[in-house]
PDB file of C-alpha atoms in Angstrom:
ATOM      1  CA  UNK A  10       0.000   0.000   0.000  1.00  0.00           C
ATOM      2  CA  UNK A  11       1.025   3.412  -0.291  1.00  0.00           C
ATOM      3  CA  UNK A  12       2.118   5.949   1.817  1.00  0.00           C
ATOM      4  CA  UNK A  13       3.133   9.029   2.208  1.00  0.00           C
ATOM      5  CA  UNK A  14       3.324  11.690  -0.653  1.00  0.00           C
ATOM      6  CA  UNK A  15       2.070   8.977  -3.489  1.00  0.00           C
ATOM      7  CA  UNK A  16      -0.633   8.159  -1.323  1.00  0.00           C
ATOM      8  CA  UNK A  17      -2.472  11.531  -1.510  1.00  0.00           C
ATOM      9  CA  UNK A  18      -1.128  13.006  -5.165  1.00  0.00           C
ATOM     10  CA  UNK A  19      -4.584  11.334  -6.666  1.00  0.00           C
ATOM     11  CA  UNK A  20      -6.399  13.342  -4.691  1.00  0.00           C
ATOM     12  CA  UNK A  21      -4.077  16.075  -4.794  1.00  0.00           C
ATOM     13  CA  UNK A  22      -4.351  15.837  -8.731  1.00  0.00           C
ATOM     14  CA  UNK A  23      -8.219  15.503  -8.763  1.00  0.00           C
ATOM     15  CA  UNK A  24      -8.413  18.717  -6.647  1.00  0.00           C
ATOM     16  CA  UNK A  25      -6.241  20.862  -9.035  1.00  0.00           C
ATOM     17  CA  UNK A  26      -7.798  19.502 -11.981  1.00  0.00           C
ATOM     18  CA  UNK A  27     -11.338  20.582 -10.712  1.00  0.00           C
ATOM     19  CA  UNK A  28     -10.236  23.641  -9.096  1.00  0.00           C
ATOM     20  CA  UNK A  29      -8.938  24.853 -12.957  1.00  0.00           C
ATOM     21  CA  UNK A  30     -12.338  26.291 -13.575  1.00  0.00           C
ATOM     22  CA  UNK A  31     -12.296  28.479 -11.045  1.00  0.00           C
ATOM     23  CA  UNK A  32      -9.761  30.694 -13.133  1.00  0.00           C
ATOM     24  CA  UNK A  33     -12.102  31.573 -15.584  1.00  0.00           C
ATOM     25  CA  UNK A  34     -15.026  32.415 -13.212  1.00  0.00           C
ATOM     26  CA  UNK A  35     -12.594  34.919 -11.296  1.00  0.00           C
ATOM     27  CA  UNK A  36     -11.963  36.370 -14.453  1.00  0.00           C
ATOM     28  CA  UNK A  37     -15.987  36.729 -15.654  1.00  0.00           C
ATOM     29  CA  UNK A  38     -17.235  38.307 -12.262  1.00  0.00           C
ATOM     30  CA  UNK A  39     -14.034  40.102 -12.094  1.00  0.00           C
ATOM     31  CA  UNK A  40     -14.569  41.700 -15.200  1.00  0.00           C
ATOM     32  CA  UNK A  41     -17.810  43.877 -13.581  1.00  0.00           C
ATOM     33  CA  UNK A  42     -15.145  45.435 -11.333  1.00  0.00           C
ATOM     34  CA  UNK A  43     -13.532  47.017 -13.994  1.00  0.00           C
ATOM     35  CA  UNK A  44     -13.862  50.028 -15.531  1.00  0.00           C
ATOM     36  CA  UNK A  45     -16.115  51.328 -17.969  1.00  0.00           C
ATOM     37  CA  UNK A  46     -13.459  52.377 -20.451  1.00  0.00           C
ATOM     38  CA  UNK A  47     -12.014  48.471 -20.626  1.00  0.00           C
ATOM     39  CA  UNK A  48     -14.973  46.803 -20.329  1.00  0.00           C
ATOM     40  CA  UNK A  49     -16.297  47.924 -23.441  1.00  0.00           C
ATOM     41  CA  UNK A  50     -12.906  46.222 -25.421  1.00  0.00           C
ATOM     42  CA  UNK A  51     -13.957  43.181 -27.534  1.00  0.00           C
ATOM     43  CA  UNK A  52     -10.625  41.672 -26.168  1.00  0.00           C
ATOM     44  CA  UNK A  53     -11.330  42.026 -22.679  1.00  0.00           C
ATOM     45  CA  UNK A  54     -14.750  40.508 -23.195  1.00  0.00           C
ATOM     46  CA  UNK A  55     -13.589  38.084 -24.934  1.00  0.00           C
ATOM     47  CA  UNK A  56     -10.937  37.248 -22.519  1.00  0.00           C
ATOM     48  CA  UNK A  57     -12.828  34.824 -19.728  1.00  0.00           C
ATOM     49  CA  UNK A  58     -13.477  32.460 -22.773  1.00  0.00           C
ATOM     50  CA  UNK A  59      -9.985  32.336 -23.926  1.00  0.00           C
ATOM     51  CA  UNK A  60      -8.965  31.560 -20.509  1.00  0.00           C
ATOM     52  CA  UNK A  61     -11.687  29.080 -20.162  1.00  0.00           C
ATOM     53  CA  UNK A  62     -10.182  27.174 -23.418  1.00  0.00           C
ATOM     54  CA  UNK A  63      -6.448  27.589 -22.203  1.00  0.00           C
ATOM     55  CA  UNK A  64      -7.202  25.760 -18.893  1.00  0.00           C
ATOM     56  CA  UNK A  65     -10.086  23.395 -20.439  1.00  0.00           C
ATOM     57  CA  UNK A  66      -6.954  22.495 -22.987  1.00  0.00           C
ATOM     58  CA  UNK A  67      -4.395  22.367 -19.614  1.00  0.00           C
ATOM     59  CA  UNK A  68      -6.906  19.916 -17.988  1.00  0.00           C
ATOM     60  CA  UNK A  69      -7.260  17.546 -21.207  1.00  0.00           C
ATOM     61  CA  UNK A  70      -3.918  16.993 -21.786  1.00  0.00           C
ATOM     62  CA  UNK A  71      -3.234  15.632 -18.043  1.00  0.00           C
ATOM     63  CA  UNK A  72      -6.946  13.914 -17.518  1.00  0.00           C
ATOM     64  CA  UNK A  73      -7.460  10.381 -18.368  1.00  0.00           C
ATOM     65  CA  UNK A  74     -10.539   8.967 -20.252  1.00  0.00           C
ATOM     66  CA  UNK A  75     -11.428  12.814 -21.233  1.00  0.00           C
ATOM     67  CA  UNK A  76     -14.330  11.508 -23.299  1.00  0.00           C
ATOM     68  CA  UNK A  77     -15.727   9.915 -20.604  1.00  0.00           C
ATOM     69  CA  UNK A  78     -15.835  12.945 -17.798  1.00  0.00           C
ATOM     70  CA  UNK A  79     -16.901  14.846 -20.684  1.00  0.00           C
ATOM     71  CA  UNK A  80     -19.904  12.770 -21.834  1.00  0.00           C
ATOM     72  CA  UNK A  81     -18.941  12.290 -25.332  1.00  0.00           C
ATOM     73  CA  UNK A  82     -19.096   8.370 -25.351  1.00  0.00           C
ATOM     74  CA  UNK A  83     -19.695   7.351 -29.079  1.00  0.00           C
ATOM     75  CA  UNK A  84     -22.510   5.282 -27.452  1.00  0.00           C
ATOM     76  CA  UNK A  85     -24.538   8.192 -26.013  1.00  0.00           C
ATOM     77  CA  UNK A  86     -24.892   9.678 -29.857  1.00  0.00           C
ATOM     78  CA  UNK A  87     -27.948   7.753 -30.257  1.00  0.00           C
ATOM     79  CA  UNK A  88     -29.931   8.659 -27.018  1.00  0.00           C
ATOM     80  CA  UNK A  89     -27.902  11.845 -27.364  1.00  0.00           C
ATOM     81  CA  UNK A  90     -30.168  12.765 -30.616  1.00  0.00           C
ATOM     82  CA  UNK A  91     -33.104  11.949 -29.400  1.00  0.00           C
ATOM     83  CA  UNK A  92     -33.654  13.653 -26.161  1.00  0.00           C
ATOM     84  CA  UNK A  93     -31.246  16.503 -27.608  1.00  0.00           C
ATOM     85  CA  UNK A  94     -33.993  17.101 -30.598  1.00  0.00           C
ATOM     86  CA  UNK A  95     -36.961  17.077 -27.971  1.00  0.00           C
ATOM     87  CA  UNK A  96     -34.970  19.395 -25.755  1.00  0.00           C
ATOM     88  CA  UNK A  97     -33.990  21.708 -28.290  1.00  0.00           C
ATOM     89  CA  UNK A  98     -37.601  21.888 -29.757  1.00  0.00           C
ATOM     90  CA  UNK A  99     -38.900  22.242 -26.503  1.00  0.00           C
ATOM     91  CA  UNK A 100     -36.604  25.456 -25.589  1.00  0.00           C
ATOM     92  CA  UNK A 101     -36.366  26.878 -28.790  1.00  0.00           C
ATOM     93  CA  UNK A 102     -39.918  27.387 -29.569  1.00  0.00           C
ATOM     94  CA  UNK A 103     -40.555  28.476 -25.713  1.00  0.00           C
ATOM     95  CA  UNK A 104     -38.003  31.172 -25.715  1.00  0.00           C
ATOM     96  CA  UNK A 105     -38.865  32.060 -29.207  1.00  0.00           C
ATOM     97  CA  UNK A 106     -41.845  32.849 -27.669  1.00  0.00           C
ATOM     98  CA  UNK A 107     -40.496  34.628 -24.415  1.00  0.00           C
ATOM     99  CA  UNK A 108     -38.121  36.877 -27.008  1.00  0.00           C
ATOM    100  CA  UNK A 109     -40.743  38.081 -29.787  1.00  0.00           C
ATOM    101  CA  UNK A 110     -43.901  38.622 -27.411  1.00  0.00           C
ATOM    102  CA  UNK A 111     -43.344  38.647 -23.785  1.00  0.00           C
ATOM    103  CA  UNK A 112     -40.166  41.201 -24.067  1.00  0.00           C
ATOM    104  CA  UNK A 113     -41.782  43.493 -26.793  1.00  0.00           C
ATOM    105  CA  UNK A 114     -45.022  43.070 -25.025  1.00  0.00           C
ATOM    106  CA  UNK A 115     -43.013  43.994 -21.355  1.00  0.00           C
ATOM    107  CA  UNK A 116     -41.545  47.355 -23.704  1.00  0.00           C
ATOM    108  CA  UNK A 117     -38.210  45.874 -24.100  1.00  0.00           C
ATOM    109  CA  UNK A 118     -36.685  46.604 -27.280  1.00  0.00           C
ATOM    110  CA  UNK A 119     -35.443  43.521 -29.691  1.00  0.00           C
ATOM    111  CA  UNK A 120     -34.347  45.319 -32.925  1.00  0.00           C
ATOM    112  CA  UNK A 121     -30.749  45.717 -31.674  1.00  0.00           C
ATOM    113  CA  UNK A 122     -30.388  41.898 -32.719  1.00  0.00           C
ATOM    114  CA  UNK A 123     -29.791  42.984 -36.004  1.00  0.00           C
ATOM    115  CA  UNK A 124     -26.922  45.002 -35.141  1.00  0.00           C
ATOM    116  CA  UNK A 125     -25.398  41.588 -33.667  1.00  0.00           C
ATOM    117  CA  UNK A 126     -21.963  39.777 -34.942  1.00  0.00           C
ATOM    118  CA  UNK A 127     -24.671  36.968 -35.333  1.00  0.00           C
ATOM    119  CA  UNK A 128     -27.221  39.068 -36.864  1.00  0.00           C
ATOM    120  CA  UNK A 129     -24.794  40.699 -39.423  1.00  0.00           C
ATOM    121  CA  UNK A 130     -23.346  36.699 -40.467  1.00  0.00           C
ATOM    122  CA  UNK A 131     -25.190  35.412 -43.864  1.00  0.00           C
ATOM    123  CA  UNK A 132     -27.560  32.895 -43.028  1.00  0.00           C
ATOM    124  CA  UNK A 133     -26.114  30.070 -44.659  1.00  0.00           C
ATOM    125  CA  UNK A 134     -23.387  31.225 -42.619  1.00  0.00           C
ATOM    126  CA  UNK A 135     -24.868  30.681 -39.606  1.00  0.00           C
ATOM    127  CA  UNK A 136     -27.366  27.922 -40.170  1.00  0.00           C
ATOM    128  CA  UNK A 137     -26.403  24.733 -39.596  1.00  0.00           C
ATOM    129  CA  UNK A 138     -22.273  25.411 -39.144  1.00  0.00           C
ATOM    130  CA  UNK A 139     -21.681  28.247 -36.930  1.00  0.00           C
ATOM    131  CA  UNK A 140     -24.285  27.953 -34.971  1.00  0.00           C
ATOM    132  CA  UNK A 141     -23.330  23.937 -34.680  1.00  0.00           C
ATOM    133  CA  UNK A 142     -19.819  24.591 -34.146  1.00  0.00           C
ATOM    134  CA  UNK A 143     -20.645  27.550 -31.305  1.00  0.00           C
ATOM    135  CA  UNK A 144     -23.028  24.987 -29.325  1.00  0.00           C
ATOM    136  CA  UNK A 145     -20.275  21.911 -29.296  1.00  0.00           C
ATOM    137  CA  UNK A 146     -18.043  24.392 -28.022  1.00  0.00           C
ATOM    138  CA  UNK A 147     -19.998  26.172 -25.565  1.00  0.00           C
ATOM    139  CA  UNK A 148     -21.317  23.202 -24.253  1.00  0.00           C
ATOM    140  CA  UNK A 149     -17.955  21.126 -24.063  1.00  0.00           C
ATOM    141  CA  UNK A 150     -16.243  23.865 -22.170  1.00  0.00           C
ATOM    142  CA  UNK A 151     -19.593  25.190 -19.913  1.00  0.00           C
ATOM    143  CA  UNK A 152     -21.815  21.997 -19.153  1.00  0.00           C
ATOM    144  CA  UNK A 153     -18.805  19.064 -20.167  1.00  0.00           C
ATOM    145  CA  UNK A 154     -15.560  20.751 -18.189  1.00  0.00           C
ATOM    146  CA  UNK A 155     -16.670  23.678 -16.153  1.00  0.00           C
ATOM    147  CA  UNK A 156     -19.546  22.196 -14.132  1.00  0.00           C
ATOM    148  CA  UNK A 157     -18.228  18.957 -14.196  1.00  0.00           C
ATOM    149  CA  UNK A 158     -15.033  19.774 -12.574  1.00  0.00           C
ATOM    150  CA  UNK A 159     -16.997  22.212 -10.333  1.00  0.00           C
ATOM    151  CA  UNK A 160     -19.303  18.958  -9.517  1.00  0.00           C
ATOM    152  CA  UNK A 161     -16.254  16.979  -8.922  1.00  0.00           C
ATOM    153  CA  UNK A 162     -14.924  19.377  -6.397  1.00  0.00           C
ATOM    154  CA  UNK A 163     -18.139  19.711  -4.776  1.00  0.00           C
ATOM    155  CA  UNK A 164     -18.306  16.493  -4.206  1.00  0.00           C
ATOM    156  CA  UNK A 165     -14.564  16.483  -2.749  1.00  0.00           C
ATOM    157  CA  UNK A 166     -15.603  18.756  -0.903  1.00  0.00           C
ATOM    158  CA  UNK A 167     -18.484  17.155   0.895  1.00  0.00           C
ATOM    159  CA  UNK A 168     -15.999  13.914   1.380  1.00  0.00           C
ATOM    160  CA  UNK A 169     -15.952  10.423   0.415  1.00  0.00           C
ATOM    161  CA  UNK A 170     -18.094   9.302   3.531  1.00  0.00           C
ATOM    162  CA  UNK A 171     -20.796  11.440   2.510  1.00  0.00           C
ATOM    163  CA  UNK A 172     -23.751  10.186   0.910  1.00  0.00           C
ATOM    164  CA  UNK A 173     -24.086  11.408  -2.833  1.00  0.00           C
ATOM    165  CA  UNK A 174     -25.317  14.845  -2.770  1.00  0.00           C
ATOM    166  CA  UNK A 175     -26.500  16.715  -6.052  1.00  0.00           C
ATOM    167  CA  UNK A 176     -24.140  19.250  -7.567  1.00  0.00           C
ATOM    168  CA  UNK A 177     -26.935  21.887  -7.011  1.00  0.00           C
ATOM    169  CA  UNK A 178     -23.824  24.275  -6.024  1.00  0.00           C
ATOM    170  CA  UNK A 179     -21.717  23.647  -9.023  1.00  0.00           C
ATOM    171  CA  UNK A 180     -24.701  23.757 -11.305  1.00  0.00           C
ATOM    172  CA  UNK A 181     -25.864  27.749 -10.066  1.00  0.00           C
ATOM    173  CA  UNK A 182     -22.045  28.628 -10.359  1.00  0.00           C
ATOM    174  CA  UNK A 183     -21.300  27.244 -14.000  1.00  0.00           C
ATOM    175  CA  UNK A 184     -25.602  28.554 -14.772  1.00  0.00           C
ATOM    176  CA  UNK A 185     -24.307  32.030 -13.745  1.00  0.00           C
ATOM    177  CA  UNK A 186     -20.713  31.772 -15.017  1.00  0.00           C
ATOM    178  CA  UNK A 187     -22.871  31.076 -18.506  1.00  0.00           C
ATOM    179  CA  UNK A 188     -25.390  33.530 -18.161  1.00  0.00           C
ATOM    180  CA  UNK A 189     -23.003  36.527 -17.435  1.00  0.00           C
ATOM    181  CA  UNK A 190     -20.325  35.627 -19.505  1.00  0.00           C
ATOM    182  CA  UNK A 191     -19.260  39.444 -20.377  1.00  0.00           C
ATOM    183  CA  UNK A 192     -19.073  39.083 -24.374  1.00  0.00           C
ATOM    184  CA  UNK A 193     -22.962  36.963 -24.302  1.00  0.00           C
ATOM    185  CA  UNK A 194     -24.200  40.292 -22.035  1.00  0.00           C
ATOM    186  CA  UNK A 195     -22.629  42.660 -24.169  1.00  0.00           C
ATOM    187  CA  UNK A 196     -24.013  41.043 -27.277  1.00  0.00           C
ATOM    188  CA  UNK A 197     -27.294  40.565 -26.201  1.00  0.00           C
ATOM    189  CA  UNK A 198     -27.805  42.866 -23.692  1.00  0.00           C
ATOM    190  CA  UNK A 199     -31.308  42.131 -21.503  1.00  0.00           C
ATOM    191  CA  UNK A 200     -32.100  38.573 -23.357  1.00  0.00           C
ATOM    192  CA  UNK A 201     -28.981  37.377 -21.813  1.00  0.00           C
ATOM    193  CA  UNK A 202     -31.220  36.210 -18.603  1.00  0.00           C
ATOM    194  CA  UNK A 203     -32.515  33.290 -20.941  1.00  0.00           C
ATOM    195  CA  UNK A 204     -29.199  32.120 -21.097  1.00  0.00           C
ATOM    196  CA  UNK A 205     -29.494  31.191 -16.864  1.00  0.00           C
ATOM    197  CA  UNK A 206     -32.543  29.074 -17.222  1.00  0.00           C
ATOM    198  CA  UNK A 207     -31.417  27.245 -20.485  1.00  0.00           C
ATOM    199  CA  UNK A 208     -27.905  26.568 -18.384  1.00  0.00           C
ATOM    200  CA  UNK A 209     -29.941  25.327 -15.695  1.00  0.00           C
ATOM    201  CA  UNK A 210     -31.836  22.922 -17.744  1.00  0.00           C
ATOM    202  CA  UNK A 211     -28.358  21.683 -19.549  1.00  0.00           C
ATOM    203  CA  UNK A 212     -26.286  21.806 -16.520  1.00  0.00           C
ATOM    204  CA  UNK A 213     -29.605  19.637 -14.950  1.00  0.00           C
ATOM    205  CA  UNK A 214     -29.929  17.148 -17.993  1.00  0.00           C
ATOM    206  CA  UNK A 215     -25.973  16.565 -18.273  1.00  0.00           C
ATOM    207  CA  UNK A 216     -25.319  16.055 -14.026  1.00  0.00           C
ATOM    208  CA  UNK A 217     -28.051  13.466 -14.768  1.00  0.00           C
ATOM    209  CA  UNK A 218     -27.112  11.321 -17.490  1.00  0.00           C
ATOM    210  CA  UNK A 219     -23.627  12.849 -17.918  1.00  0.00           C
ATOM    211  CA  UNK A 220     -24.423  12.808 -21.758  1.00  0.00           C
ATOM    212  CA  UNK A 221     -23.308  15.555 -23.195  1.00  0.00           C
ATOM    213  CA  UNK A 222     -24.244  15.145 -26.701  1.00  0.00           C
ATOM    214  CA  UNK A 223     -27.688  15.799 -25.360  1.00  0.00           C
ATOM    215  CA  UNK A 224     -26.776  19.219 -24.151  1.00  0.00           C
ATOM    216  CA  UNK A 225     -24.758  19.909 -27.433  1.00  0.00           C
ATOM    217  CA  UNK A 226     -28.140  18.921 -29.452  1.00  0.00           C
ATOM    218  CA  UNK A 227     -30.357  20.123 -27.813  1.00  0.00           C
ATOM    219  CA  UNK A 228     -28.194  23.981 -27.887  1.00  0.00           C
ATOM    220  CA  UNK A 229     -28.187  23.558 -31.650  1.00  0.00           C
ATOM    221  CA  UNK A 230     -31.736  22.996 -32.457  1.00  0.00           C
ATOM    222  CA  UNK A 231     -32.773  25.722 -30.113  1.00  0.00           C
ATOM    223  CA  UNK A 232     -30.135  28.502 -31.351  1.00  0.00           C
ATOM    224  CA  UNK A 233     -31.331  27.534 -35.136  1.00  0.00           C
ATOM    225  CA  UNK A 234     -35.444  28.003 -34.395  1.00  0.00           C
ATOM    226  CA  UNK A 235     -34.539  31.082 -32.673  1.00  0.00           C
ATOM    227  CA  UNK A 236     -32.339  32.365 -35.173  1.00  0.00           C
ATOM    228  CA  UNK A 237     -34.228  31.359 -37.776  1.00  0.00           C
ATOM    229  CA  UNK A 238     -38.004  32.937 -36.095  1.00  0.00           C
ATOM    230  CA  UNK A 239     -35.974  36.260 -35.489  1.00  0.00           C
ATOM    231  CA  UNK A 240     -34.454  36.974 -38.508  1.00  0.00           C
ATOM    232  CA  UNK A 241     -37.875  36.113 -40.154  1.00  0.00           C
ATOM    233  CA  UNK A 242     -39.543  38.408 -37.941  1.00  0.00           C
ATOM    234  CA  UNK A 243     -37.177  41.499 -37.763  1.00  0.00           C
ATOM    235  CA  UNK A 244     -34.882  40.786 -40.347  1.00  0.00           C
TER     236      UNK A 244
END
């Protein structure tokens, strides 16, 4: 058996892997501390994602079975299409809904999405590729790494002799980590709330099957409806 130093470095090494993630959250929050004059720099909005990628690429080249503590089995594709599809449907056409009636009807203003990187993009452009490309990475770095080292460390945290306890700490953080992410405000100003319920629902569905092909799906289908029912409406 044993002892000493080796005895601890897996959990000393399971600690610092999940504790990576953290880096990236200092860095969104901490960018509402600064000051007017650099938060309005693409580069400095942009710069809590980078970070996020750097340590997300630190992590995978030390972790072992990466696919697996991501949820990117090949044999989750399947059941990953299906409930991903339902999801997606499901989300897209409610917050199509919340955007084009409850927010105009509420006297918020929606035109400014034309004005967005996203809104500017060709449609054939966006729809299938970029908007395919954008949810498999979001959703590998905020619902596959972020929450699930964050769930990890929770539950290091809590201690082996503790019975298993829901991530419901890890999965607000990473929600609100998504949410405020400083270049998805900027972009889309007040209709960035949807963006804590939808990582709610994700985070939810992936810390229960730890699929994440579902999540990735599901993020598609529901970016392309509301794409698609807002540039049809407003142009």
């Amino acid at each position: 058996m044993a002892s000493g130093p080796d005895r601890l470095a897996p959990d000393h090494m399971l600690t610092v892997g999940a504790a990576l993630p953290l880096l990236p959250i200092a860095a969104t929050f901490g960018y509402y501390g600064l000051p007017d004059s650099f938060r309005e720099l693409l580069l400095v909005q942009f710069a809590p994602q980078v970070l996020a990628y750097i340590v997300l690429g630190l992590w995978a080249t030390r972790a072992t079975q990466v696919t697996i503590q991501l949820g990117l089995e090949k044999e989750k594709i399947r059941s990953g299409l299906q409930w991903g599809i339902l999801t997606g449907l499901f989300l897209g056409s409610l917050n199509t809904f919340v955007i084009l009636a409850v927010y105009p009807h509420l006297g918020y203003d929606i035109t400014f999405l034309k004005q967005t990187p996203h809104g500017r993009l060709p449609v054939l452009l966006m729809v299938p590729w970029l908007i395919c490309g954008i949810a498999l990475f979001v959703e590998v770095n905020f619902r596959g790494f972020l929450l699930g080292r964050l769930a990890k460390l929770e539950l290091h945290w809590w201690g082996t002799d503790s019975r298993p306890r829901p991530a419901l700490l890890a999965l607000a953080v990473s929600s609100l980590t998504f949410a405020f992410d400083p270049f998805l405000v900027n972009t889309f100003q007040h209709l960035h709330w949807i963006a804590l319920w939808d990582g709610l629902i994700w985070g939810t569905i992936w810390l229960r099957t730890r699929n994440l092909w579902i999540t990735i799906v599901a993020h598609a289908i529901e970016v392309i409806i509301l794409y698609s029912a807002v540039k049809a409406t407003i142009g």
